[in-house]
Amino acid sequence: QTLHQGRLATPRELQALFSLPAPRWPIECEVIQETIEHIEWVPPEPEPFCPPMDPEQAPDSLGEEQGTVVYCSCPGTRAWAAPLGVPCSPQTPTTVPAPPAALQGSRFTRARAGGAPGPLSSPAAPLEGPQDTTLLFESRFESGNLQKAVKVGPYEYVLTLRPDLYTAKHTQWFYFRVQNTRREPLYRFTIANMAKPKSLYGQGLQPLLYSQWDAQSRGIGWRRVGTDVRYYRGGVEEPPAFCLSWTVRFPHDGDTCFFAPCYPYTYSDLQRDLRVLAADPVRSRYCAVRALCRSLAGNTVYLLTITGPGGVAGKRAVVASARAHPGESGGSWAMRGFLDFLLSAHADAQLLRRLFIFEVVPMLNPDGVVVGNSRCSLAGRDPNRAYGTALPGSFPGVWHLRAMVQRVLAEREVVLYCDFHGHSRKNNVFMYGCDAGGDSAGTRLRQRIFPLMLSKNAPDKFSFPSCKFQVQKSKEGTGRVSMWRLGVSYSYTLEVAFGGSTLGGRSSHFSVEDLQSLGRLFCDTLLDFCDPVPAKVGLDPTPGCPRVPRGRGDAGTVPQVQQCLAEADVLLRQRMSHEPGSRGSWSDVSPSELES
């Protein structure tokens, strides 16, 4: 039952919502017909970081100008590609020229299910025979990203990522398939056009590999691989390009394998999860799924409204969103854990549903996720910088989310907003909050309480010292700051590292289980923050809510709000005590000075 419309969905509406329509792609994009799915698997032991390498020392390898183009694919350019399978020369350069106006300097025009009509082109060079060891590359599937591969040695390849569609930048996310593997050789891959000057690959992060043979025969899914992982500046050109290079041995001959920086979570994965939810007669009773809006390409931006029985009068709201940035798939796994726990039969989940109405948008930018962008939507801009200026025709997800929060605020208090993201340069999990510096000391302290509590509930994952609360001018267009300006007192961005944890004795990558556990720990912290148990002094409990003790599971000692307020005050005083003449006072100090 849709709570806002007050009526039951018709069978035709339910069928349309959960019939898993094919994702809609820009008309320029070719899409292979194969369905790409991966099993879920958690390694039996944490996967440690690899030893970091010297960022100033590039590996010894040939340049791509001495190689052979073996894969070249760019949306909207079927006839435009470097010659395949031809040794490079001044007449056949491997440097991919700027794509035509279909992608740069123009705008998205239209979309269709399945992408470009007609027969597919052949972006990969054909094998010359069974002895040909050339890898066969492919990325024309949902969330895939690889523009070009150049073979520069028997088992060495230089790769180029595709920029976000309708832009010339934002190269970070990669996701591609290789076939015709050999088990014995040591392969080297070098992505030559990474955009960011710093990366966790310089601190021990390894790429992910998925072996289809291992998944089917041994039940093993995504795993961290790679030796001699290096991240370095690629040359002297401006703007600079950075290189990610690693070596790897494939587990089997003739295997089909995939590479990615973080566990992929596609738009179709979300649709499958929602279909399972809709088919569950218990969970679907307190979760209404409807369309918040349609994206530019016509993909549904889903809105989940979750609450317990007994009506909505007097309940406060919590709003959460994820995947504004499509290349930050870790945010989707944390969101999935959040929803799984919130919709479970756990006593804490039941209490949360009695206390609050949850409005959740699990994928704000489905178009970017579908096409394999790193940061932008099909508007060619970052949606998480557009909240202040967004128009429904350019950023429908952002505009409708903001409008929805405004409607909810007119009816009830929104206790907290959180936008789930991923971070490529800092390990652990942390938050960004909103401290403008002009409020009272108590208000400024309370901005820090939820993150501090979460750090206590997740001591081996969440780093409170990494949290920032300054409201910078450049961040005014973010969801966090926009919701805070609307009147949501506690508004945060949750950042989940692409890498893993360096806390609690750990020095290892996050698994899918780690990422999903963040959702449960977030719910646990929300109850601590707004706890109805009278022994705690937190935010005012919702009138009429039962004041019953809760089981704490394995979260440990419950942090009390007053204790956390005092602890945050001490931490800020300690920080200021290192400043000459401050006498430990921080209440009149700006957030930028506090965090410098």
Tab-separated table of N, CA, C and O in Angstrom, residues 395-501:
chain	number	residue	atom	x	y	z
A	395	PHE	N	18.228	17.090	-13.332
A	395	PHE	CA	18.597	16.178	-12.251
A	395	PHE	C	17.316	15.713	-11.545
A	395	PHE	O	17.031	16.123	-10.420
A	396	PRO	N	16.525	14.866	-12.185
A	396	PRO	CA	15.223	14.509	-11.602
A	396	PRO	C	15.336	13.838	-10.238
A	396	PRO	O	14.539	14.125	-9.347
A	397	GLY	N	16.329	12.946	-10.044
A	397	GLY	CA	16.444	12.279	-8.748
A	397	GLY	C	16.710	13.252	-7.623
A	397	GLY	O	16.062	13.220	-6.574
A	398	VAL	N	17.670	14.151	-7.829
A	398	VAL	CA	18.021	15.149	-6.823
A	398	VAL	C	16.849	16.093	-6.567
A	398	VAL	O	16.509	16.400	-5.416
A	399	TRP	N	16.221	16.578	-7.619
A	399	TRP	CA	15.124	17.538	-7.461
A	399	TRP	C	13.959	16.915	-6.703
A	399	TRP	O	13.402	17.524	-5.773
A	400	HIS	N	13.580	15.698	-7.070
A	400	HIS	CA	12.424	15.056	-6.425
A	400	HIS	C	12.747	14.616	-5.003
A	400	HIS	O	11.854	14.615	-4.142
A	401	LEU	N	13.987	14.237	-4.725
A	401	LEU	CA	14.354	13.912	-3.345
A	401	LEU	C	14.235	15.150	-2.466
A	401	LEU	O	13.654	15.100	-1.369
A	402	ARG	N	14.771	16.252	-2.921
A	402	ARG	CA	14.692	17.488	-2.141
A	402	ARG	C	13.240	17.916	-1.943
A	402	ARG	O	12.844	18.315	-0.835
A	403	ALA	N	12.430	17.805	-2.995
A	403	ALA	CA	11.014	18.171	-2.888
A	403	ALA	C	10.289	17.244	-1.926
A	403	ALA	O	9.413	17.683	-1.159
A	404	MET	N	10.632	15.962	-1.945
A	404	MET	CA	10.011	15.014	-1.027
A	404	MET	C	10.342	15.358	0.421
A	404	MET	O	9.477	15.325	1.308
A	405	VAL	N	11.602	15.719	0.691
A	405	VAL	CA	11.991	16.084	2.056
A	405	VAL	C	11.258	17.350	2.489
A	405	VAL	O	10.828	17.459	3.647
A	406	GLN	N	11.090	18.297	1.594
A	406	GLN	CA	10.320	19.497	1.934
A	406	GLN	C	8.885	19.150	2.311
A	406	GLN	O	8.337	19.706	3.272
A	407	ARG	N	8.262	18.224	1.577
A	407	ARG	CA	6.890	17.818	1.910
A	407	ARG	C	6.839	17.128	3.268
A	407	ARG	O	5.927	17.371	4.068
A	408	VAL	N	7.814	16.268	3.532
A	408	VAL	CA	7.829	15.560	4.813
A	408	VAL	C	8.032	16.550	5.954
A	408	VAL	O	7.381	16.454	7.011
A	409	LEU	N	8.934	17.520	5.773
A	409	LEU	CA	9.176	18.517	6.818
A	409	LEU	C	7.925	19.327	7.129
A	409	LEU	O	7.747	19.800	8.266
A	410	ALA	N	7.067	19.518	6.144
A	410	ALA	CA	5.821	20.251	6.378
A	410	ALA	C	4.858	19.447	7.245
A	410	ALA	O	3.953	20.016	7.866
A	411	GLU	N	5.051	18.137	7.309
A	411	GLU	CA	4.149	17.262	8.059
A	411	GLU	C	4.711	16.832	9.406
A	411	GLU	O	3.972	16.635	10.361
A	412	ARG	N	6.072	16.680	9.471
A	412	ARG	CA	6.664	16.108	10.681
A	412	ARG	C	8.151	16.461	10.724
A	412	ARG	O	8.726	16.898	9.714
A	413	GLU	N	8.770	16.218	11.857
A	413	GLU	CA	10.202	16.461	11.994
A	413	GLU	C	10.987	15.365	11.269
A	413	GLU	O	10.651	14.184	11.343
A	414	VAL	N	12.032	15.769	10.557
A	414	VAL	CA	12.993	14.816	10.001
A	414	VAL	C	14.193	14.799	10.943
A	414	VAL	O	14.935	15.776	11.037
A	415	VAL	N	14.353	13.697	11.660
A	415	VAL	CA	15.386	13.604	12.687
A	415	VAL	C	16.769	13.616	12.067
A	415	VAL	O	17.693	14.279	12.564
A	416	LEU	N	16.927	12.889	10.957
A	416	LEU	CA	18.269	12.692	10.423
A	416	LEU	C	18.187	12.379	8.938
A	416	LEU	O	17.261	11.700	8.477
A	417	TYR	N	19.161	12.894	8.186
A	417	TYR	CA	19.352	12.527	6.786
A	417	TYR	C	20.762	12.000	6.629
A	417	TYR	O	21.715	12.539	7.205
A	418	CYS	N	20.915	10.936	5.826
A	418	CYS	CA	22.247	10.411	5.549
A	418	CYS	C	22.325	9.967	4.095
A	418	CYS	O	21.446	9.256	3.603
A	419	ASP	N	23.387	10.395	3.430
A	419	ASP	CA	23.654	10.049	2.043
A	419	ASP	C	24.867	9.123	2.017
A	419	ASP	O	25.948	9.482	2.484
A	420	PHE	N	24.696	7.905	1.491
A	420	PHE	CA	25.730	6.879	1.518
A	420	PHE	C	26.642	7.032	0.292
A	420	PHE	O	26.164	7.000	-0.840
A	421	HIS	N	27.955	7.135	0.535
A	421	HIS	CA	28.935	7.323	-0.533
A	421	HIS	C	30.114	6.363	-0.360
A	421	HIS	O	30.184	5.606	0.610
A	422	GLY	N	31.065	6.436	-1.292
A	422	GLY	CA	32.316	5.709	-1.196
A	422	GLY	C	33.475	6.685	-1.297
A	422	GLY	O	33.328	7.786	-1.835
A	423	HIS	N	34.651	6.292	-0.794
A	423	HIS	CA	35.801	7.194	-0.785
A	423	HIS	C	37.029	6.446	-1.289
A	423	HIS	O	37.332	5.344	-0.827
A	424	SER	N	37.747	7.074	-2.228
A	424	SER	CA	38.863	6.407	-2.899
A	424	SER	C	40.228	6.780	-2.340
A	424	SER	O	41.235	6.222	-2.776
A	425	ARG	N	40.297	7.714	-1.384
A	425	ARG	CA	41.598	8.200	-0.923
A	425	ARG	C	41.856	8.003	0.561
A	425	ARG	O	42.979	8.200	1.016
A	426	LYS	N	40.833	7.646	1.342
A	426	LYS	CA	40.993	7.444	2.779
A	426	LYS	C	40.398	6.107	3.173
A	426	LYS	O	39.300	5.746	2.725
A	427	ASN	N	41.115	5.367	4.019
A	427	ASN	CA	40.600	4.104	4.527
A	427	ASN	C	39.580	4.325	5.643
A	427	ASN	O	39.386	5.438	6.128
A	428	ASN	N	38.924	3.242	6.029
A	428	ASN	CA	37.932	3.213	7.102
A	428	ASN	C	36.611	3.846	6.648
A	428	ASN	O	36.439	4.199	5.486
A	429	VAL	N	35.688	3.968	7.571
A	429	VAL	CA	34.390	4.597	7.345
A	429	VAL	C	34.341	5.849	8.194
A	429	VAL	O	34.833	5.861	9.332
A	430	PHE	N	33.775	6.913	7.649
A	430	PHE	CA	33.697	8.170	8.390
A	430	PHE	C	32.539	8.981	7.836
A	430	PHE	O	31.874	8.570	6.881
A	431	MET	N	32.282	10.134	8.463
A	431	MET	CA	31.135	10.946	8.076
A	431	MET	C	31.548	12.398	7.899
A	431	MET	O	32.514	12.867	8.509
A	432	TYR	N	30.793	13.092	7.075
A	432	TYR	CA	30.836	14.545	6.987
A	432	TYR	C	29.528	15.077	7.556
A	432	TYR	O	28.445	14.585	7.211
A	433	GLY	N	29.622	16.076	8.434
A	433	GLY	CA	28.436	16.681	9.026
A	433	GLY	C	28.378	18.160	8.724
A	433	GLY	O	29.074	18.667	7.838
A	434	CYS	N	27.547	18.884	9.477
A	434	CYS	CA	27.306	20.303	9.203
A	434	CYS	C	27.477	21.124	10.475
A	434	CYS	O	26.623	21.089	11.371
A	435	ASP	N	28.561	21.851	10.545
A	435	ASP	CA	28.830	22.775	11.641
A	435	ASP	C	29.236	24.099	11.002
A	435	ASP	O	30.343	24.235	10.476
A	436	ALA	N	28.310	25.066	11.034
A	436	ALA	CA	28.585	26.361	10.398
A	436	ALA	C	29.366	27.292	11.304
A	436	ALA	O	29.832	28.343	10.873
A	437	GLY	N	29.499	26.937	12.585
A	437	GLY	CA	30.304	27.748	13.489
A	437	GLY	C	29.547	28.837	14.207
A	437	GLY	O	30.043	29.402	15.171
A	438	GLY	N	28.333	29.169	13.777
A	438	GLY	CA	27.605	30.265	14.406
A	438	GLY	C	26.642	29.826	15.480
A	438	GLY	O	26.033	30.660	16.153
A	439	ASP	N	26.484	28.506	15.662
A	439	ASP	CA	25.542	28.000	16.647
A	439	ASP	C	26.172	27.930	18.030
A	439	ASP	O	27.372	28.164	18.206
A	440	SER	N	25.359	27.578	19.016
A	440	SER	CA	25.858	27.434	20.378
A	440	SER	C	26.799	26.237	20.457
A	440	SER	O	26.803	25.355	19.602
A	441	ALA	N	27.593	26.224	21.535
A	441	ALA	CA	28.533	25.119	21.719
A	441	ALA	C	27.798	23.789	21.816
A	441	ALA	O	28.251	22.775	21.275
A	442	GLY	N	26.625	23.778	22.486
A	442	GLY	CA	25.869	22.535	22.613
A	442	GLY	C	25.395	22.014	21.276
A	442	GLY	O	25.472	20.815	20.990
A	443	THR	N	24.923	22.911	20.413
A	443	THR	CA	24.458	22.498	19.084
A	443	THR	C	25.618	21.969	18.261
A	443	THR	O	25.489	20.951	17.558
A	444	ARG	N	26.740	22.633	18.340
A	444	ARG	CA	27.907	22.190	17.569
A	444	ARG	C	28.414	20.840	18.072
A	444	ARG	O	28.853	19.999	17.279
A	445	LEU	N	28.329	20.628	19.381
A	445	LEU	CA	28.726	19.329	19.915
A	445	LEU	C	27.790	18.230	19.424
A	445	LEU	O	28.231	17.138	19.045
A	446	ARG	N	26.487	18.519	19.426
A	446	ARG	CA	25.524	17.491	19.034
A	446	ARG	C	25.692	17.052	17.589
A	446	ARG	O	25.352	15.919	17.239
A	447	GLN	N	26.226	17.932	16.729
A	447	GLN	CA	26.498	17.518	15.352
A	447	GLN	C	27.483	16.351	15.312
A	447	GLN	O	27.487	15.562	14.369
A	448	ARG	N	28.306	16.253	16.336
A	448	ARG	CA	29.353	15.237	16.356
A	448	ARG	C	28.944	13.962	17.086
A	448	ARG	O	29.695	12.972	17.070
A	449	ILE	N	27.785	13.948	17.709
A	449	ILE	CA	27.423	12.826	18.575
A	449	ILE	C	27.108	11.565	17.784
A	449	ILE	O	27.568	10.472	18.125
A	450	PHE	N	26.317	11.673	16.712
A	450	PHE	CA	25.971	10.465	15.949
A	450	PHE	C	27.224	9.794	15.395
A	450	PHE	O	27.396	8.575	15.566
A	451	PRO	N	28.141	10.527	14.729
A	451	PRO	CA	29.364	9.862	14.272
A	451	PRO	C	30.194	9.264	15.413
A	451	PRO	O	30.776	8.181	15.261
A	452	LEU	N	30.252	9.962	16.549
A	452	LEU	CA	31.016	9.433	17.679
A	452	LEU	C	30.388	8.139	18.189
A	452	LEU	O	31.094	7.171	18.503
A	453	MET	N	29.072	8.093	18.263
A	453	MET	CA	28.386	6.863	18.678
A	453	MET	C	28.634	5.727	17.688
A	453	MET	O	28.857	4.578	18.082
A	454	LEU	N	28.584	6.053	16.410
A	454	LEU	CA	28.813	5.027	15.399
A	454	LEU	C	30.238	4.476	15.507
A	454	LEU	O	30.477	3.285	15.298
A	455	SER	N	31.183	5.336	15.857
A	455	SER	CA	32.559	4.858	16.019
A	455	SER	C	32.669	3.892	17.192
A	455	SER	O	33.521	2.993	17.194
A	456	LYS	N	31.828	4.052	18.190
A	456	LYS	CA	31.844	3.146	19.338
A	456	LYS	C	31.138	1.830	19.018
A	456	LYS	O	31.517	0.770	19.525
A	457	ASN	N	30.109	1.891	18.189
A	457	ASN	CA	29.415	0.670	17.798
A	457	ASN	C	30.181	-0.105	16.724
A	457	ASN	O	29.976	-1.301	16.557
A	458	ALA	N	31.037	0.571	15.968
A	458	ALA	CA	31.827	-0.072	14.910
A	458	ALA	C	33.293	0.286	15.084
A	458	ALA	O	33.906	0.913	14.214
A	459	PRO	N	33.912	-0.101	16.199
A	459	PRO	CA	35.286	0.352	16.478
A	459	PRO	C	36.321	-0.185	15.506
A	459	PRO	O	37.402	0.389	15.398
A	460	ASP	N	36.011	-1.272	14.791
A	460	ASP	CA	36.989	-1.830	13.853
A	460	ASP	C	36.743	-1.359	12.415
A	460	ASP	O	37.398	-1.834	11.489
A	461	LYS	N	35.812	-0.408	12.242
A	461	LYS	CA	35.516	0.084	10.895
A	461	LYS	C	35.429	1.611	10.827
A	461	LYS	O	35.874	2.210	9.850
A	462	PHE	N	34.841	2.243	11.838
A	462	PHE	CA	34.506	3.664	11.756
A	462	PHE	C	35.534	4.506	12.496
A	462	PHE	O	35.845	4.264	13.665
A	463	SER	N	36.036	5.539	11.808
A	463	SER	CA	37.057	6.424	12.384
A	463	SER	C	36.449	7.792	12.664
A	463	SER	O	36.194	8.567	11.736
A	464	PHE	N	36.247	8.108	13.945
A	464	PHE	CA	35.741	9.437	14.289
A	464	PHE	C	36.756	10.539	13.984
A	464	PHE	O	36.377	11.614	13.508
A	465	PRO	N	38.068	10.332	14.200
A	465	PRO	CA	39.018	11.402	13.860
A	465	PRO	C	39.017	11.770	12.375
A	465	PRO	O	39.453	12.869	12.017
A	466	SER	N	38.545	10.878	11.509
A	466	SER	CA	38.494	11.192	10.077
A	466	SER	C	37.270	12.007	9.689
A	466	SER	O	37.170	12.448	8.543
A	467	CYS	N	36.333	12.184	10.601
A	467	CYS	CA	35.100	12.922	10.292
A	467	CYS	C	35.384	14.417	10.181
A	467	CYS	O	36.244	14.961	10.879
A	468	LYS	N	34.643	15.080	9.306
A	468	LYS	CA	34.749	16.520	9.106
A	468	LYS	C	33.355	17.135	9.209
A	468	LYS	O	32.361	16.522	8.806
A	469	PHE	N	33.296	18.374	9.720
A	469	PHE	CA	32.001	19.013	9.933
A	469	PHE	C	31.927	20.419	9.338
A	469	PHE	O	30.906	21.093	9.456
A	470	GLN	N	32.964	20.830	8.697
A	470	GLN	CA	32.989	22.160	8.099
A	470	GLN	C	32.046	22.226	6.900
A	470	GLN	O	32.018	21.308	6.079
A	471	VAL	N	31.289	23.297	6.786
A	471	VAL	CA	30.410	23.513	5.632
A	471	VAL	C	31.146	24.441	4.666
A	471	VAL	O	31.115	25.658	4.804
A	472	GLN	N	31.817	23.847	3.697
A	472	GLN	CA	32.575	24.629	2.735
A	472	GLN	C	31.659	25.169	1.635
A	472	GLN	O	30.644	24.569	1.297
A	473	LYS	N	32.045	26.274	1.079
A	473	LYS	CA	31.247	26.880	0.020
A	473	LYS	C	31.101	25.940	-1.163
A	473	LYS	O	30.040	25.856	-1.786
A	474	SER	N	32.158	25.188	-1.468
A	474	SER	CA	32.119	24.266	-2.602
A	474	SER	C	31.187	23.090	-2.372
A	474	SER	O	30.864	22.362	-3.310
A	475	LYS	N	30.746	22.889	-1.119
A	475	LYS	CA	29.872	21.764	-0.800
A	475	LYS	C	28.425	22.188	-0.576
A	475	LYS	O	27.604	21.387	-0.118
A	476	GLU	N	28.099	23.441	-0.889
A	476	GLU	CA	26.724	23.908	-0.680
A	476	GLU	C	25.720	23.127	-1.526
A	476	GLU	O	24.555	23.026	-1.170
A	477	GLY	N	26.160	22.601	-2.662
A	477	GLY	CA	25.247	21.869	-3.536
A	477	GLY	C	25.106	20.406	-3.219
A	477	GLY	O	24.441	19.670	-3.965
A	478	THR	N	25.691	19.944	-2.107
A	478	THR	CA	25.594	18.530	-1.749
A	478	THR	C	24.274	18.230	-1.056
A	478	THR	O	23.613	19.115	-0.502
A	479	GLY	N	23.887	16.953	-1.055
A	479	GLY	CA	22.676	16.554	-0.356
A	479	GLY	C	22.749	16.854	1.121
A	479	GLY	O	21.786	17.334	1.724
A	480	ARG	N	23.900	16.590	1.717
A	480	ARG	CA	24.072	16.816	3.161
A	480	ARG	C	23.790	18.265	3.534
A	480	ARG	O	23.003	18.547	4.456
A	481	VAL	N	24.421	19.224	2.848
A	481	VAL	CA	24.255	20.627	3.196
A	481	VAL	C	22.872	21.126	2.800
A	481	VAL	O	22.240	21.904	3.529
A	482	SER	N	22.363	20.667	1.667
A	482	SER	CA	21.041	21.098	1.218
A	482	SER	C	19.966	20.700	2.208
A	482	SER	O	19.093	21.511	2.555
A	483	MET	N	19.998	19.459	2.697
A	483	MET	CA	18.986	19.008	3.662
A	483	MET	C	19.121	19.759	4.986
A	483	MET	O	18.132	20.078	5.644
A	484	TRP	N	20.344	20.048	5.371
A	484	TRP	CA	20.574	20.825	6.598
A	484	TRP	C	20.004	22.230	6.445
A	484	TRP	O	19.374	22.755	7.373
A	485	ARG	N	20.187	22.841	5.282
A	485	ARG	CA	19.620	24.174	5.039
A	485	ARG	C	18.099	24.143	5.061
A	485	ARG	O	17.463	25.128	5.439
A	486	LEU	N	17.504	23.016	4.658
A	486	LEU	CA	16.042	22.903	4.672
A	486	LEU	C	15.488	22.821	6.089
A	486	LEU	O	14.313	23.101	6.302
A	487	GLY	N	16.314	22.397	7.048
A	487	GLY	CA	15.844	22.288	8.422
A	487	GLY	C	16.041	20.927	9.047
A	487	GLY	O	15.529	20.669	10.143
A	488	VAL	N	16.793	20.026	8.388
A	488	VAL	CA	17.136	18.735	8.986
A	488	VAL	C	18.359	18.964	9.871
A	488	VAL	O	19.458	19.220	9.379
A	489	SER	N	18.172	18.884	11.164
A	489	SER	CA	19.236	19.281	12.099
A	489	SER	C	20.473	18.409	11.991
A	489	SER	O	21.596	18.889	12.137
A	490	TYR	N	20.268	17.114	11.754
A	490	TYR	CA	21.388	16.184	11.722
A	490	TYR	C	21.463	15.580	10.323
A	490	TYR	O	20.711	14.671	9.985
A	491	SER	N	22.360	16.126	9.531
A	491	SER	CA	22.462	15.767	8.120
A	491	SER	C	23.903	15.370	7.817
A	491	SER	O	24.830	16.143	8.074
A	492	TYR	N	24.075	14.167	7.249
A	492	TYR	CA	25.416	13.602	7.117
A	492	TYR	C	25.633	12.964	5.747
A	492	TYR	O	24.694	12.541	5.071
A	493	THR	N	26.904	12.871	5.385
A	493	THR	CA	27.371	12.000	4.319
A	493	THR	C	28.163	10.879	4.968
A	493	THR	O	29.080	11.139	5.748
A	494	LEU	N	27.798	9.636	4.683
A	494	LEU	CA	28.551	8.479	5.164
A	494	LEU	C	29.522	8.049	4.071
A	494	LEU	O	29.108	7.744	2.950
A	495	GLU	N	30.802	8.048	4.367
A	495	GLU	CA	31.841	7.695	3.405
A	495	GLU	C	32.410	6.318	3.735
A	495	GLU	O	32.914	6.081	4.832
A	496	VAL	N	32.318	5.407	2.768
A	496	VAL	CA	32.814	4.034	2.928
A	496	VAL	C	34.036	3.868	2.033
A	496	VAL	O	33.948	4.044	0.814
A	497	ALA	N	35.164	3.523	2.604
A	497	ALA	CA	36.401	3.441	1.837
A	497	ALA	C	36.321	2.357	0.771
A	497	ALA	O	35.744	1.289	0.985
A	498	PHE	N	36.938	2.638	-0.390
A	498	PHE	CA	37.131	1.601	-1.402
A	498	PHE	C	38.034	0.495	-0.861
A	498	PHE	O	37.978	-0.633	-1.329
A	499	GLY	N	38.883	0.858	0.093
A	499	GLY	CA	39.866	-0.089	0.614
A	499	GLY	C	39.331	-0.923	1.754
A	499	GLY	O	38.626	-1.901	1.561
A	500	GLY	N	39.653	-0.531	2.979
A	500	GLY	CA	39.224	-1.318	4.124
A	500	GLY	C	39.511	-0.596	5.417
A	500	GLY	O	39.466	0.634	5.484
A	501	SER	N	39.861	-1.368	6.428
A	501	SER	CA	40.009	-0.827	7.775
A	501	SER	C	41.448	-0.929	8.256
A	501	SER	O	42.137	-1.923	8.024
